[in-house]
PDB file of C-alpha atoms and ligand atoms in Angstrom:
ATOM      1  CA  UNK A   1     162.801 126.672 235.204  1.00 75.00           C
ATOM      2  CA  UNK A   2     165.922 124.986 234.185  1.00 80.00           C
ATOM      3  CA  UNK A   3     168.255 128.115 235.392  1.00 93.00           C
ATOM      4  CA  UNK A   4     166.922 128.121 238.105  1.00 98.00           C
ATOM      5  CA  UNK A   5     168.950 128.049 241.538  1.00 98.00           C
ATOM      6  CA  UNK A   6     166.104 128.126 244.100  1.00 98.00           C
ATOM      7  CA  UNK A   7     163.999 125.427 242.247  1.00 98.00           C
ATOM      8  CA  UNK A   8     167.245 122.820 242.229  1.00 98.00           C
ATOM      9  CA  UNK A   9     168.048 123.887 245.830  1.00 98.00           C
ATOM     10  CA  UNK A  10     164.041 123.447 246.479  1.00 98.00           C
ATOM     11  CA  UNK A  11     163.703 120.038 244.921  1.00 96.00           C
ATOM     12  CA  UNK A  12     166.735 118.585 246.608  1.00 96.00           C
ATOM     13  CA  UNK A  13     169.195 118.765 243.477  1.00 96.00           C
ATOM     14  CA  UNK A  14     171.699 121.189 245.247  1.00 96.00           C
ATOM     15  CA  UNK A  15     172.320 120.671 249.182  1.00 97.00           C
ATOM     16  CA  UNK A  16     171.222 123.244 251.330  1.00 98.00           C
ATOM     17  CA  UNK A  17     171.223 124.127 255.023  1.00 98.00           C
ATOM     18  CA  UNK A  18     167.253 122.812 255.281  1.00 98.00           C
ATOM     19  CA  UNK A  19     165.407 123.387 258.448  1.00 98.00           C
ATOM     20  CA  UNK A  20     161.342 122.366 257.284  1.00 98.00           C
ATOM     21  CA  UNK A  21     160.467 120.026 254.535  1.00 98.00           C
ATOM     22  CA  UNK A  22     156.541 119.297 253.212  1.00 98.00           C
ATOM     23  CA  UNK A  23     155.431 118.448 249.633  1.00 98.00           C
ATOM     24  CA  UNK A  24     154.978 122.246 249.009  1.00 98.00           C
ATOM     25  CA  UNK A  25     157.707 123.889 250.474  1.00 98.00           C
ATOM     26  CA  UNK A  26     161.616 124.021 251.714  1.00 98.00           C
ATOM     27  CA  UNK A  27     163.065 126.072 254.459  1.00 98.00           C
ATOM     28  CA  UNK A  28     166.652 126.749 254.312  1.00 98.00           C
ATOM     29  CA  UNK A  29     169.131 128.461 255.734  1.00 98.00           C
ATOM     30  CA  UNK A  30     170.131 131.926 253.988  1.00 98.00           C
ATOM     31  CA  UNK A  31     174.017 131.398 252.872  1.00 98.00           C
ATOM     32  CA  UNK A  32     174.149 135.807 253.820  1.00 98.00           C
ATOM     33  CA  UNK A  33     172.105 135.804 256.715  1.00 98.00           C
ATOM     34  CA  UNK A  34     171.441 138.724 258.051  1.00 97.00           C
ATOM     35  CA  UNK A  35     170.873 137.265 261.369  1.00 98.00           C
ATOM     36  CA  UNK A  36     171.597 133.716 263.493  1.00 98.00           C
ATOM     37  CA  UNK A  37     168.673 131.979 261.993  1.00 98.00           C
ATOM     38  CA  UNK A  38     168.411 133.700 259.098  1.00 98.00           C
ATOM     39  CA  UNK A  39     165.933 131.192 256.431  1.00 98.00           C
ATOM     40  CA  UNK A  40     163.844 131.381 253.444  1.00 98.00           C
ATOM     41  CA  UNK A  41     160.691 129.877 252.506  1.00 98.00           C
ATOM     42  CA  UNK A  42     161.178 128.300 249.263  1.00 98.00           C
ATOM     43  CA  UNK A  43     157.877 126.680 247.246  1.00 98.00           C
ATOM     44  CA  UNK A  44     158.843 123.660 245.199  1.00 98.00           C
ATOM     45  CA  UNK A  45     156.793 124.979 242.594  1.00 98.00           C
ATOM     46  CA  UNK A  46     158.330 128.046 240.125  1.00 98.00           C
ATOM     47  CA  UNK A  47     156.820 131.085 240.766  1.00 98.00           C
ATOM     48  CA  UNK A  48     158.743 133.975 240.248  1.00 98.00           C
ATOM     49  CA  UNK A  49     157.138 136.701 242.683  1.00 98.00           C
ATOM     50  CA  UNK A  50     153.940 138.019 244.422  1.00 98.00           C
ATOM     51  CA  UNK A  51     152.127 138.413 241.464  1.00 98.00           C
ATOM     52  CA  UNK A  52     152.722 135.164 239.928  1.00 98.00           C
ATOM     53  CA  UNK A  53     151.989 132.668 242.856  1.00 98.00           C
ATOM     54  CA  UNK A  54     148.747 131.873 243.143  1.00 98.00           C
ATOM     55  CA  UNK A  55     147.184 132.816 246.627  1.00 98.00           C
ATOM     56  CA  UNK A  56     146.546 129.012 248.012  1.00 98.00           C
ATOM     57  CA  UNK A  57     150.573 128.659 247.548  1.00 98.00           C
ATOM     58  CA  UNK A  58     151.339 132.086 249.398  1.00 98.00           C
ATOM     59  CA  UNK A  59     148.697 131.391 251.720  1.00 98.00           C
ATOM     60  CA  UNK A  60     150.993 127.730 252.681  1.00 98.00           C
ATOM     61  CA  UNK A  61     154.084 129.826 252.549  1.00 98.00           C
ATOM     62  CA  UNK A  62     153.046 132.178 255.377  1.00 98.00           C
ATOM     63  CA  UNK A  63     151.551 128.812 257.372  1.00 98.00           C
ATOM     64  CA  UNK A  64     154.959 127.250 256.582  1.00 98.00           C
ATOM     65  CA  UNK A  65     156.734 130.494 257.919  1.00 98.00           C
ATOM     66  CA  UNK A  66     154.794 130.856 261.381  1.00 98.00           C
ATOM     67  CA  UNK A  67     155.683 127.278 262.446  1.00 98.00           C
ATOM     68  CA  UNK A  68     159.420 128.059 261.652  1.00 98.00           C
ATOM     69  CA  UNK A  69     159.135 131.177 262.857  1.00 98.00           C
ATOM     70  CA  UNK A  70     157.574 129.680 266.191  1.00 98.00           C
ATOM     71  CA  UNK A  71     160.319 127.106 266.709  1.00 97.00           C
ATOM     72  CA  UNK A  72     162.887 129.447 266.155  1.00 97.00           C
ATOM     73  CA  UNK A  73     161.426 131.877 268.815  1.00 97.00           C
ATOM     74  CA  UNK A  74     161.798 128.445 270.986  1.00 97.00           C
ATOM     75  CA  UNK A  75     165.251 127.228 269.992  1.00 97.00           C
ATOM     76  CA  UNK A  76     167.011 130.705 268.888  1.00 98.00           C
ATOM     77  CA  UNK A  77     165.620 132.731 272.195  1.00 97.00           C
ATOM     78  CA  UNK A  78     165.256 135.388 269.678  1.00 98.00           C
ATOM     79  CA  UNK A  79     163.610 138.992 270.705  1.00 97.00           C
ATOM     80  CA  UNK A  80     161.536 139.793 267.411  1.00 97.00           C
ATOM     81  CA  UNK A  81     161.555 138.583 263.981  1.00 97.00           C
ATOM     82  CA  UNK A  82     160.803 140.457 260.526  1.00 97.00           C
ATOM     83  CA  UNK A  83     159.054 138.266 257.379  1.00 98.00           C
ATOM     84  CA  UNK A  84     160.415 139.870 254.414  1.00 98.00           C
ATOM     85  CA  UNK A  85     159.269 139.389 250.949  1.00 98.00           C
ATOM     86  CA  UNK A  86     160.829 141.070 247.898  1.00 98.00           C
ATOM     87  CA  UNK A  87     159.138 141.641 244.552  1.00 98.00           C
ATOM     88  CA  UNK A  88     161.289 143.007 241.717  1.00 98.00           C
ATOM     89  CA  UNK A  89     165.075 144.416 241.458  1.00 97.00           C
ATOM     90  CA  UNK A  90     163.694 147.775 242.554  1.00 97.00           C
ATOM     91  CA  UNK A  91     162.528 146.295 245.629  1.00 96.00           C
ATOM     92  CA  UNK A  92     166.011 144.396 246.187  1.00 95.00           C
ATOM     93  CA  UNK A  93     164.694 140.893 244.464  1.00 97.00           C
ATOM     94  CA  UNK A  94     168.322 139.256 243.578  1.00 98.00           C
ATOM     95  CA  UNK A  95     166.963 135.769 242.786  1.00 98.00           C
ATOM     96  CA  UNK A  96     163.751 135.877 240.657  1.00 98.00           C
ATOM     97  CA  UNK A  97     161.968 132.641 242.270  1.00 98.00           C
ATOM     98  CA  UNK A  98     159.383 133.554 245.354  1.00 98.00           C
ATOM     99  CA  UNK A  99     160.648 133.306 248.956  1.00 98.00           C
ATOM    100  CA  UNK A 100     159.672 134.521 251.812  1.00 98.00           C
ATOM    101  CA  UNK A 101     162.798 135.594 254.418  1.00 98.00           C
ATOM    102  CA  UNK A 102     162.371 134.867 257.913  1.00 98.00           C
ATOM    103  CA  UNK A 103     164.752 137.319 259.922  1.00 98.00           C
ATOM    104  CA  UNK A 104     164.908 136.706 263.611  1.00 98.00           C
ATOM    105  CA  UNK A 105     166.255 139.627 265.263  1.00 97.00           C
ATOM    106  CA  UNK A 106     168.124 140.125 268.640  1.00 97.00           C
ATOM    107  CA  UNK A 107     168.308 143.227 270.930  1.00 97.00           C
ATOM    108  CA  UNK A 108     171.214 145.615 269.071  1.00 95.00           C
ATOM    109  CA  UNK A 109     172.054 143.052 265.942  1.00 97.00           C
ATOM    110  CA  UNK A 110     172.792 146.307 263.906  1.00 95.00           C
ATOM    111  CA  UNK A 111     170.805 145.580 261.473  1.00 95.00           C
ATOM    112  CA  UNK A 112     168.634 147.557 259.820  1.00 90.00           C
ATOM    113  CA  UNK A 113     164.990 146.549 258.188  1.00 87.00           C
ATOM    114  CA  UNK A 114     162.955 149.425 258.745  1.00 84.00           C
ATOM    115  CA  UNK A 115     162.280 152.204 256.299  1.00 90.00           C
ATOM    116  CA  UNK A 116     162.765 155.539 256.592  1.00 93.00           C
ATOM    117  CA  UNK A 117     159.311 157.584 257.109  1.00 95.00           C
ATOM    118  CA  UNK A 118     158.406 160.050 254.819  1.00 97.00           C
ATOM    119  CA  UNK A 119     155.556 163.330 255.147  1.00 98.00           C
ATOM    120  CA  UNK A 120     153.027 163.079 252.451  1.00 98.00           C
ATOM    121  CA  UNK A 121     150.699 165.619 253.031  1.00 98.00           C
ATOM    122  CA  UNK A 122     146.812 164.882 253.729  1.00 98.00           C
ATOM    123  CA  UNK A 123     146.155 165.689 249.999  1.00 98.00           C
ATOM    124  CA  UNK A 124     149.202 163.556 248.827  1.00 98.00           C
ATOM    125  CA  UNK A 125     147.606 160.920 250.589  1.00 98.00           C
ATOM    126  CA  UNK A 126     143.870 161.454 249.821  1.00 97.00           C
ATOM    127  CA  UNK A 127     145.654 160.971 245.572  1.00 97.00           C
ATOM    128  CA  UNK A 128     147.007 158.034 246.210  1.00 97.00           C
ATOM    129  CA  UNK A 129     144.226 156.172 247.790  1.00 97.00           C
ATOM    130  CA  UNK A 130     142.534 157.681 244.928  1.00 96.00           C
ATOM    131  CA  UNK A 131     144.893 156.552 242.430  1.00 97.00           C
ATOM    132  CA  UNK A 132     144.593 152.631 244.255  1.00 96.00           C
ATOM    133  CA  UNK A 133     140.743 152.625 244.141  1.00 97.00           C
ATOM    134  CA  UNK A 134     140.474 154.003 240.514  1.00 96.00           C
ATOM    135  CA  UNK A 135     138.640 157.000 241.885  1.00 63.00           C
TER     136      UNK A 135
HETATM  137  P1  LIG B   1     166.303 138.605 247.754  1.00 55.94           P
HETATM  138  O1  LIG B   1     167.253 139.772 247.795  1.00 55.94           O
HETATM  139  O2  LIG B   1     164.998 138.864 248.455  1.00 55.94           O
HETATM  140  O3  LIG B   1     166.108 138.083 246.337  1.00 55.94           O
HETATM  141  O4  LIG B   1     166.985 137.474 248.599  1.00 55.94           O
HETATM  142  C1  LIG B   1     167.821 136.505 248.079  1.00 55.94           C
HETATM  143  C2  LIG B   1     168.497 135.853 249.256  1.00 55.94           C
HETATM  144  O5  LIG B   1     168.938 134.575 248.864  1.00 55.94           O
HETATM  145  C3  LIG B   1     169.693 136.606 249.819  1.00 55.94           C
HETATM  146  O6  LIG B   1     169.476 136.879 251.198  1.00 55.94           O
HETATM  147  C4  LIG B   1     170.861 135.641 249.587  1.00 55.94           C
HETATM  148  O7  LIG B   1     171.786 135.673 250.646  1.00 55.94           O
HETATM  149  C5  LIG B   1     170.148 134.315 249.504  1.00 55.94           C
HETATM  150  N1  LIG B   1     170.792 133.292 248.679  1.00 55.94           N
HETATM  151  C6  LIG B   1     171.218 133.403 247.407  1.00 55.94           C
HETATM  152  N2  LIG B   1     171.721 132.227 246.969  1.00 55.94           N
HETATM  153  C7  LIG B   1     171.593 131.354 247.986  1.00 55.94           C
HETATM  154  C8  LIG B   1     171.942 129.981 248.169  1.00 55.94           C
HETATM  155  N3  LIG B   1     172.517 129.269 247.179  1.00 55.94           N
HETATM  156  N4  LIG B   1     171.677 129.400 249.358  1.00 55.94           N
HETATM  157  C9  LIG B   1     171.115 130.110 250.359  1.00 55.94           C
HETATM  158  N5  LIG B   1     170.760 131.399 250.250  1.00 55.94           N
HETATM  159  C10 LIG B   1     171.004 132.021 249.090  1.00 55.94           C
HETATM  160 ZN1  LIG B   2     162.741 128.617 240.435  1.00 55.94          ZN
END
């Protein structure tokens, strides 16, 4: 992908705040963090989303993502930490090449991951499992 800002800053055309380097995968440092340690797991490789990386790459992404997420719970003292992964501009994908956010959080950042819950009732529900399993 020529266009392609996460592939240059992945292969090491464009500098970037990197904090874990393999042959598969880049960790850097989100330039809007939402928090103090805010990364994302870039693959090397162009994939654009969820459903077009294959599962042995998103399988290393999430093995890349515990070890940074470990060291960070080390060297950032932080209290929690969300993994993040957006698919699509509906879901708030702004940069069409895979990654996979690491978020650690702290007691009262202000910031605000969750979703707000919703009350399907039990037949709402019941349709769409239904609807998933082709029922
Ligand atoms: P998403 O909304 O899931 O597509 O996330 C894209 C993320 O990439 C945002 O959190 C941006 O702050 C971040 N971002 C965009 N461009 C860069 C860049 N050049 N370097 C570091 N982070 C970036
Ligand atoms: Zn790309």
């Amino acid at each position: 992908m020529d266009n392609c800002i996460f592939c240059k800053i992945a292969k090491g055309e464009i500098p970037s705040n990197t904090i874990y380097e393999d042959d598969s995968f880049r960790v850097i440092l989100d330039n809007g963090p939402a928090t103090k340690g805010h990364a994302l797991v870039l693959p090397k490789e162009h994939y654009a989303d969820l459903f077009e990386i294959p599962e042995d790459v998103v399988a290393g992404a999430v093995k890349v993502a515990k070890k940074v997420a470990s060291n960070m719970k080390e060297k950032l003292s932080c209290d929690g930490l969300n993994l993040v992964q957006n698919n699509g501009e509906a879901a708030g994908q702004t940069v069409m090449h895979f990654h996979l956010h690491i978020i650690p959080r702290y007691e009262n950042d202000g910031q605000h991951i969750l979703w707000k819950p919703t009350s399907p009732s039990a037949e709402e529900l019941t349709a769409v499992k239904d609807t998933i399993l082709g029922a």
